[in-house]
CSV table of C-alpha atoms in Angstrom, one decimal:
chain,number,residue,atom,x,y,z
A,64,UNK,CA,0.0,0.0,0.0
A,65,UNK,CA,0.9,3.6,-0.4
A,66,UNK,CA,3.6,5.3,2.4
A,67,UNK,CA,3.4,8.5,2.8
A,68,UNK,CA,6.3,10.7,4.9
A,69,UNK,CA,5.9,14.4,5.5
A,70,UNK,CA,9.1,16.5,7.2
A,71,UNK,CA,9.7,18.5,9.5
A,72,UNK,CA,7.4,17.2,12.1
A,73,UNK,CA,7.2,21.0,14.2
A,74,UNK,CA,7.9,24.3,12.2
A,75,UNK,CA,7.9,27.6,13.3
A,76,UNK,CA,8.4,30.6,11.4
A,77,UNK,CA,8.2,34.1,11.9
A,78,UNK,CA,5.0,36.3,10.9
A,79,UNK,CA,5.6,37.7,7.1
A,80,UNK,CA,8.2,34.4,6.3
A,81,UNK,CA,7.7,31.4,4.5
A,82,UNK,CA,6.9,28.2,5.6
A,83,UNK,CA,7.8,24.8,3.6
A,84,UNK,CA,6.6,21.4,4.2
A,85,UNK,CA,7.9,18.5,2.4
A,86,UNK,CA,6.0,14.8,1.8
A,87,UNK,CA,7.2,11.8,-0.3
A,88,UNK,CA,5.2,8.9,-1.6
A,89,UNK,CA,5.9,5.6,-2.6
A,90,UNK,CA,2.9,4.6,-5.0
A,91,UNK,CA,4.3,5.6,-8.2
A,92,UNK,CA,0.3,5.2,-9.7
A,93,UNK,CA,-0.6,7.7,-7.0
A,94,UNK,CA,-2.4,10.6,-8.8
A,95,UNK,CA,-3.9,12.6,-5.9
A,96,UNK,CA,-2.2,15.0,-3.2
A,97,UNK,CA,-4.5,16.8,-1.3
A,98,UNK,CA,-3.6,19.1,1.5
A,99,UNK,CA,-5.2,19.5,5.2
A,100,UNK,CA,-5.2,22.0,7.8
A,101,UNK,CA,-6.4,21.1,11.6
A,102,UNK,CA,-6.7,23.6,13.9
A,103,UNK,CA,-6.6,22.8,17.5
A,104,UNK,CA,-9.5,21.3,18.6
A,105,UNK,CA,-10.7,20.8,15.0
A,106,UNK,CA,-11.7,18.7,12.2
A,107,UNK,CA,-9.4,18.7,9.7
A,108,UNK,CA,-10.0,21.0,6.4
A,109,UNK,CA,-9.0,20.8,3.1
A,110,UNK,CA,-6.9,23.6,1.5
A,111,UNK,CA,-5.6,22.7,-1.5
A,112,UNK,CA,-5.2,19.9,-3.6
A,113,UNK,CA,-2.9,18.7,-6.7
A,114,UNK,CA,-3.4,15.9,-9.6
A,115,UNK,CA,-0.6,14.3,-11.2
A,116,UNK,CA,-0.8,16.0,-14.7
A,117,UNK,CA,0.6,19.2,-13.3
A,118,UNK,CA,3.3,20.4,-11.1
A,119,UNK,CA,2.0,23.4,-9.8
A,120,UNK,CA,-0.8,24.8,-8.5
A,121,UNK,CA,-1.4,28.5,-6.7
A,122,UNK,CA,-4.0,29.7,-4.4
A,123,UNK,CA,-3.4,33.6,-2.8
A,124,UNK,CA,-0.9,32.3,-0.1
A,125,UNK,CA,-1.1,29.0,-0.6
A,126,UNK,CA,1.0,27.0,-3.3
A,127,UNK,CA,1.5,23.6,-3.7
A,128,UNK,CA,4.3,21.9,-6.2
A,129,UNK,CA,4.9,17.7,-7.5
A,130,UNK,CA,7.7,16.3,-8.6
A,131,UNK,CA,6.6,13.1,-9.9
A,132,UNK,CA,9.8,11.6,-10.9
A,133,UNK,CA,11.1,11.8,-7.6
A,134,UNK,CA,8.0,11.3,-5.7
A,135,UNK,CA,7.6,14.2,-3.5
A,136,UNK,CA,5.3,17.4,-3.0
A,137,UNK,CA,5.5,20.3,-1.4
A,138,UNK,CA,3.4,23.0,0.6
A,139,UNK,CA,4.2,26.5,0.6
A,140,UNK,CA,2.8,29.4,2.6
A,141,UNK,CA,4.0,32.9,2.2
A,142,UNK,CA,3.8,35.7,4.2
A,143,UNK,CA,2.5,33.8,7.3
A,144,UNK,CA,-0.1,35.1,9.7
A,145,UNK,CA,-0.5,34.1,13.4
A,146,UNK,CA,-4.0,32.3,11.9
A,147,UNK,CA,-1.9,30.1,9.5
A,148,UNK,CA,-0.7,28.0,12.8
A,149,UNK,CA,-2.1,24.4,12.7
A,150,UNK,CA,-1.3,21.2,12.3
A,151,UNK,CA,-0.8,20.7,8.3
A,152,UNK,CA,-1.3,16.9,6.9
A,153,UNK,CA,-0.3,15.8,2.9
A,154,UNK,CA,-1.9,12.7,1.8
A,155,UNK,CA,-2.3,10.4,-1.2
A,156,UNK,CA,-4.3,8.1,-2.7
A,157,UNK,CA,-3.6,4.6,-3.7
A,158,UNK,CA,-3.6,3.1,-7.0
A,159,UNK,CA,-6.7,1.0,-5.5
A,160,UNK,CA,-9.9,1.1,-7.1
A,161,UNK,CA,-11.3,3.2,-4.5
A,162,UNK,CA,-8.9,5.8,-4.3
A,163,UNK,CA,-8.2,5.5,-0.3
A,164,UNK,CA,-6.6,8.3,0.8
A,165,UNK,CA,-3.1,8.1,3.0
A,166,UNK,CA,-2.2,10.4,5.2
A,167,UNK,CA,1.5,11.7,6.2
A,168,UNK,CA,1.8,12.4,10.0
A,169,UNK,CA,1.7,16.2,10.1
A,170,UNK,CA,3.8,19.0,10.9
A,171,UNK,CA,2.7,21.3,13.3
A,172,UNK,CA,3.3,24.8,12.4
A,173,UNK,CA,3.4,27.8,14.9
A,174,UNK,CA,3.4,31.7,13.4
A,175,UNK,CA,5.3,33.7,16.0
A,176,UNK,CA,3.7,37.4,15.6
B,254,UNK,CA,-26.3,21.4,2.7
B,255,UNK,CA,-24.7,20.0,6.8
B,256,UNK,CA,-21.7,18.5,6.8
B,257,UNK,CA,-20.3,15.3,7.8
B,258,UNK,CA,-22.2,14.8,11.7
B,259,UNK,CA,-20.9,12.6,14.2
B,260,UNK,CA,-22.1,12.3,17.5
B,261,UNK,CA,-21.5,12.5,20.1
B,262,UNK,CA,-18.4,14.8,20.3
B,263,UNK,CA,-17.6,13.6,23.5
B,264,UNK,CA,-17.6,9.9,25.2
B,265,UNK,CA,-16.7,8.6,28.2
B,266,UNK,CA,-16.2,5.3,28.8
B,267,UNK,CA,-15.1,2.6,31.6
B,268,UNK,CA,-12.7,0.0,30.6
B,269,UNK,CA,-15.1,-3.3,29.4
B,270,UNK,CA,-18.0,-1.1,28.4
B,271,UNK,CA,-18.8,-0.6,24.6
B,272,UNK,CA,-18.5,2.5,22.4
B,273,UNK,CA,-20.6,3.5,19.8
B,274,UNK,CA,-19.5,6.5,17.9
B,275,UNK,CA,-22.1,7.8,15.2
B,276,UNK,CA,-21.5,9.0,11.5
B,277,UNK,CA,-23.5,10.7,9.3
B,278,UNK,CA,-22.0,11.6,5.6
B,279,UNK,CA,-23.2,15.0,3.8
B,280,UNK,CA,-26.0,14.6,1.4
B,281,UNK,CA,-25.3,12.8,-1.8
B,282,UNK,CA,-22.1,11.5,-0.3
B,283,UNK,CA,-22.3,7.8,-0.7
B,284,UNK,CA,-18.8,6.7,0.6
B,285,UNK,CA,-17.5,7.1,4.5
B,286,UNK,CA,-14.6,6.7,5.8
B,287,UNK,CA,-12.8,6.9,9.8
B,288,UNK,CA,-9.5,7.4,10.5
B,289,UNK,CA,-8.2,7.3,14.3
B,290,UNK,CA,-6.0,10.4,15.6
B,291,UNK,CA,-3.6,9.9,18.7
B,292,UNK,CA,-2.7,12.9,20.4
B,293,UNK,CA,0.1,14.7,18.9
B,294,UNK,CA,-0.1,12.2,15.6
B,295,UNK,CA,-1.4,12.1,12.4
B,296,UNK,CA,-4.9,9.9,11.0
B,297,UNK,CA,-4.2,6.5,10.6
B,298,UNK,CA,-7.1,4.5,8.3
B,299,UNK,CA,-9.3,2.3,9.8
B,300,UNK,CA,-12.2,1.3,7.4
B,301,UNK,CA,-13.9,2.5,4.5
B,302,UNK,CA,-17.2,2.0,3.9
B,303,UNK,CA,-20.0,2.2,1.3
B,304,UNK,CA,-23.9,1.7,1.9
B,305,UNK,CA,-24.5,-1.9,3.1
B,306,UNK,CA,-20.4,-2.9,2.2
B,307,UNK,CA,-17.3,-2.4,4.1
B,308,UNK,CA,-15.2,-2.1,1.0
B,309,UNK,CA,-11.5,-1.9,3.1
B,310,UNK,CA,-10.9,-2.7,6.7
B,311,UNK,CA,-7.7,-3.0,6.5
B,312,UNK,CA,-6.9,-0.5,9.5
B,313,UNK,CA,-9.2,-2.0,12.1
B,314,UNK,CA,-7.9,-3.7,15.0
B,315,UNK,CA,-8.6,-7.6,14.2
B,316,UNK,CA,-11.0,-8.0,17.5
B,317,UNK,CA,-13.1,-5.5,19.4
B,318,UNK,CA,-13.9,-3.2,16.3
B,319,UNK,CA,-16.5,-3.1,13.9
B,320,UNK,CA,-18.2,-0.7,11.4
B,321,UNK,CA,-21.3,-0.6,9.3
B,322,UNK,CA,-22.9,1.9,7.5
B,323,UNK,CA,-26.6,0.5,6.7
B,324,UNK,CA,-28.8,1.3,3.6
B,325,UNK,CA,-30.7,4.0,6.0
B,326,UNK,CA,-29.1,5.3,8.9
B,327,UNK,CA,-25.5,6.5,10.0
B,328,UNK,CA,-22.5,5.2,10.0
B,329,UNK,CA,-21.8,3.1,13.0
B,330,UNK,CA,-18.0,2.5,14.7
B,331,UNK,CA,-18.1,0.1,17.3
B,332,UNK,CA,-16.0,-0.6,20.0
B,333,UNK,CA,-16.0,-3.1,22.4
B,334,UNK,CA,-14.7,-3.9,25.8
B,335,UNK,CA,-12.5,-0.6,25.6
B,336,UNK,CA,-9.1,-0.6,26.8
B,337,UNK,CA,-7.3,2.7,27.5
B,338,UNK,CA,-5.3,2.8,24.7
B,339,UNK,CA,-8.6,2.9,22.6
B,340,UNK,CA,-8.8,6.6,23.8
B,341,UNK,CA,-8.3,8.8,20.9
B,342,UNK,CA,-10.1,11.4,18.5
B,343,UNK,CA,-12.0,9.5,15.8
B,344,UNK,CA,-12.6,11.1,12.8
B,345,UNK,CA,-15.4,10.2,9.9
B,346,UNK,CA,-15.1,11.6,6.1
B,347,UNK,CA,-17.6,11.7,3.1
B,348,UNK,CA,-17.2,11.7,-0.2
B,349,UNK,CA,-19.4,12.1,-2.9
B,350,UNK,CA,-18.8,9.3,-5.5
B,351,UNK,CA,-17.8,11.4,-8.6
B,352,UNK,CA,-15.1,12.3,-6.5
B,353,UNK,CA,-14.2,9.6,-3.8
B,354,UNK,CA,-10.7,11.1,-3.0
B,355,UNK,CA,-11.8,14.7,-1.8
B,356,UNK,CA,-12.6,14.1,2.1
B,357,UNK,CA,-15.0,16.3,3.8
B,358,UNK,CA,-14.3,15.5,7.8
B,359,UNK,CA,-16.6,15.8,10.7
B,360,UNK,CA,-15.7,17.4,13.8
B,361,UNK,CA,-15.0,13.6,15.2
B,362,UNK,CA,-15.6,11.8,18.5
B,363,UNK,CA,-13.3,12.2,21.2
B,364,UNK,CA,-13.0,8.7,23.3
B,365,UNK,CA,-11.9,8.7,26.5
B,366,UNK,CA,-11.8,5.4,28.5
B,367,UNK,CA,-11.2,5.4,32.1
């Protein structure tokens, strides 16, 4: 089955910098990388998401990359705002019929005003 | 259009008793999912689910844990004879079946077995 690694695991940042988080995957049939923010206390929340047939997708802040020969995608979040801290999950789906949906284990990220 | 309801948002539980931790997918969503969350850790898969079919179980605990999710009615997780280590946030997801992959999360069921 899919395996799905996310780095770093805590991440903090200064308001007005940039934040990076970094996942790999090991389903090369894997088409599917959404991306999830959890608040404390909170369900998680989709944010943005990516398909295989590009490698870049933008949304204000928000921008997400794919490198699909080396199996990995990235989040990006410029200029940072105290609300931006959560907990940020990557996932991906399996080649399965069904599409189930991995997730990596999160990196907690805390905006220091 | 509601979202994904579970209920309740809070349980307490004694060690032996059962746990019964309700789902309910948004409209037109025909697929349901639960993950499991730890504190300070990420979702781990336990089942996933269409009406009347567990299509992959593959994450549940081999005793103690079942799910349906019947042709009318929530989705049901059960749990029995909790231990401690069952305590943990669990989480249910939709998806509407055009789009299976895109997961809209309740606001999950926190367990707490004493």
């Amino acid at each position: 089955g899919e395996n799905v690694e996310q780095h770093p695991s805590t991440l903090s940042v200064q308001e007005g910098d940039s934040a990076v988080i970094k996942c790999t995957y090991s389903d090369s049939a894997s088409n599917y990388f959404p991306w999830y923010k959890q608040e404390l206390g909170k369900r998680p929340q989709l944010i943005i998401d990516i398909r295989s047939n590009v490698g870049e997708k933008k949304d204000q802040r928000i921008a997400v990359t794919l490198n699909k020969t080396a199996k990995h995608f990235s989040l990006h979040i410029t200029e940072t705002q105290p609300e931006d801290s959560a907990v940020y999950f990557c996932a991906a789906t399996d080649s399965g019929g069904y599409q189930k949906v991995t997730f990596g284990t999160g990196t907690k990220l805390q905006v220091i005003p | 259009n509601a979202g994904v309801m579970q209920n309740p948002r809070h349980l307490v539980r004694r060690r032996g008793q059962e746990a019964r931790l309700r789902c309910s997918p948004m409209k037109g969503h025909s697929h349901v999912y639960w993950y499991r969350q730890l504190p300070e850790e990420g979702l781990k898969f336990m089942v996933y689910l269409q009406k009347e079919n567990i299509i992959d179980e593959s994450g549940m605990p081999k005793e103690r844990f079942s799910a349906e999710f019947p042709k009318e009615g929530p989705s049901i997780l059960r749990i029995q004879q909790v231990v401690r280590g069952d305590s943990a946030a669990y989480f249910c997801a939709s998806s509407p079946p055009t789009q299976n992959e895109k997961l809209f999360f309740g606001s999950g069921t926190q367990l707490s077995v004493l």
